[in-house]
Each structure stands twice: as C-alpha cells, then as structure tokens.
Coordinates of C-alpha atoms in Angstrom, one line a residue:
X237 CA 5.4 11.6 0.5
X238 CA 3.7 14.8 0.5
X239 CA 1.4 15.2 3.4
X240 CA -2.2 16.9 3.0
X241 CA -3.0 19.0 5.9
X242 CA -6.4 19.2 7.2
X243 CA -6.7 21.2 11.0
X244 CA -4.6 24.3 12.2
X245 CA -2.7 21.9 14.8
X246 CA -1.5 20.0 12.2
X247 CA 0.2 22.3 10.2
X248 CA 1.6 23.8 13.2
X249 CA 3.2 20.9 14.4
X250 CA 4.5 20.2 11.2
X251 CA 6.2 24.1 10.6
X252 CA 7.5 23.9 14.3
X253 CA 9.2 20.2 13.8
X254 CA 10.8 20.8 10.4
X255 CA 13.5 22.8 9.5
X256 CA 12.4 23.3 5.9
X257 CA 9.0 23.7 4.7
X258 CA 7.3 24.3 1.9
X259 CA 3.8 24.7 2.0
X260 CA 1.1 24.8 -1.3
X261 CA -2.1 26.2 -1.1
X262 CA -4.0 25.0 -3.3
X263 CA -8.0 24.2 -4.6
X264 CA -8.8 20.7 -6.3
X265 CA -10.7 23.1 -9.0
X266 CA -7.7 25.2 -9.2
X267 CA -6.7 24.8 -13.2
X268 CA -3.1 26.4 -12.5
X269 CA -2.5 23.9 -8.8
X270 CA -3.6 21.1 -11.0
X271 CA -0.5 21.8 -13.3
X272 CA 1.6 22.5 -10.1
X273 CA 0.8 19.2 -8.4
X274 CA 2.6 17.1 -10.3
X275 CA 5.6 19.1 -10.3
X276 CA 6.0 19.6 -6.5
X277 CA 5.2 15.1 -6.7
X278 CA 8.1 14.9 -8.7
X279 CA 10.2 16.7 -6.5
X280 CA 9.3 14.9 -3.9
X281 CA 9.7 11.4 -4.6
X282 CA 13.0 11.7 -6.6
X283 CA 14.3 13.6 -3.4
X284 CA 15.4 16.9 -5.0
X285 CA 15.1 19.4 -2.2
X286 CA 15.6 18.9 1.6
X287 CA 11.9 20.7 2.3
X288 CA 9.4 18.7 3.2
X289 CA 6.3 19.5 1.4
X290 CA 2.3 19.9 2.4
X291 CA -0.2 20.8 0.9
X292 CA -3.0 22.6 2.3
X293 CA -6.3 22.9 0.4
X294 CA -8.0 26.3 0.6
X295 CA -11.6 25.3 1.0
X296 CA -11.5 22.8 3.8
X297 CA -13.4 24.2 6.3
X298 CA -10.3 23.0 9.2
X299 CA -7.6 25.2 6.8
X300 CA -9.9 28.5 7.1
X301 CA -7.8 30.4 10.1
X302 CA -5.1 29.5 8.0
X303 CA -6.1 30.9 5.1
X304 CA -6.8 34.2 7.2
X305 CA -3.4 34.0 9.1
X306 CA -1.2 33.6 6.0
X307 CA -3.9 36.4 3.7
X308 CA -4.5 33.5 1.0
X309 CA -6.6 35.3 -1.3
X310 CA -5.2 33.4 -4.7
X311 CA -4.1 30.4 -5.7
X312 CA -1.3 28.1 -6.0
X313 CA 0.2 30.2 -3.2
X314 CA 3.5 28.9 -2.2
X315 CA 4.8 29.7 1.2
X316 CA 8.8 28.7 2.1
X317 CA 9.7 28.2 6.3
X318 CA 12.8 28.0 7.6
X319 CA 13.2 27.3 11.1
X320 CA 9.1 27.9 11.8
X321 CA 9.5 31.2 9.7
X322 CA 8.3 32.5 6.5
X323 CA 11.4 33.4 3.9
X324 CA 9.6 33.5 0.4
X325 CA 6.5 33.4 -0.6
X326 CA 5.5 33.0 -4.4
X327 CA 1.8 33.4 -6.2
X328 CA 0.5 31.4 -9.0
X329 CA 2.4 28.7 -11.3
X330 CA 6.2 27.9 -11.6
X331 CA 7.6 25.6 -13.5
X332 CA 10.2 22.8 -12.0
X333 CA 13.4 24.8 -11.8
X334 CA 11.9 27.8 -10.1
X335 CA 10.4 25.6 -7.5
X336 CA 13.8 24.7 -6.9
X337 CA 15.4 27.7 -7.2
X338 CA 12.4 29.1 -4.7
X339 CA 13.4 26.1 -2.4
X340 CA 17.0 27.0 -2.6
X341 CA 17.4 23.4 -3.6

C-alpha cells in the first residue's frame, strides 16, 4: 500500500529504513499526478518493483521544508533513493514502463 506522507519525520524515517524508495510529489489538483496515480497504484499492488512507494503532497503545510530541501518547483516530481540517497529524479508524467524502467524494476 502506498503510504501518504504528511510531516518531515515521517518521510525521513521512511528514506532511512528502506532500501528503495520512490517518492511522488504530487498536488490533488495536479491534472498530470492525477493520470500518474493510478499508475504508480498498479505497480504497487500487483508487486512490480521492490521500491516502496510514498507519496508526498506539495501543499500540505507539514511537506513544505521538504518541498524546499528537495527544490520541488513542478509537478509530478519523481524522486528515486537508494540506500537513503537520491539516484534519479524525473519531472512530469511517465507512462507504466518508464516508471519501471526509472525504478530499475
């Protein structure tokens, strides 16, 4: 299940405990997340990748330092950790296959 994140602590505890993240920045007004939701879902629940997967919406007011930390400044913004460290990052929609391929799945 892909986890919402709502506070800095959060996150962190998340990217420090797993090796593989993948994180989605995102807006619920976002046209181009909206289309991306779904996709990272499916991934998700029929196991396809190894990341774990959170989503952290832009405009909650506990997700701003992280906004500033990471220099979110459009959306979907995809962010890949390994280990607690950033390896990819990608801006705006992908379709299925390059999520994966992104992922290294």
């Amino acid at each position: 299940m892909i986890e919402h994140v709502e506070n800095v602590s959060q996150f962190d505890e998340i990217i420090s405990t797993h090796h593989l993240v993948l994180v989605d920045f995102f807006a619920t007004w976002c046209g181009p997340c909206q289309m991306l939701s779904p996709v990272l879902e499916e991934i998700d629940e029929k196991g396809e990748s190894e990341a774990t997967i959170i989503k952290v919406d832009v405009d909650l007011d506990g997700n701003s330092v992280l906004n500033e930390r990471y220099g979110i400044r459009s959306i979907p913004n995809l962010i890949l950790f390994k280990d607690g460290e950033i390896v990819r990052t990608s801006l705006g929609y992908i379709p299925k296959n390059k999520v994966l391929e992104f992922i290294g799945a």
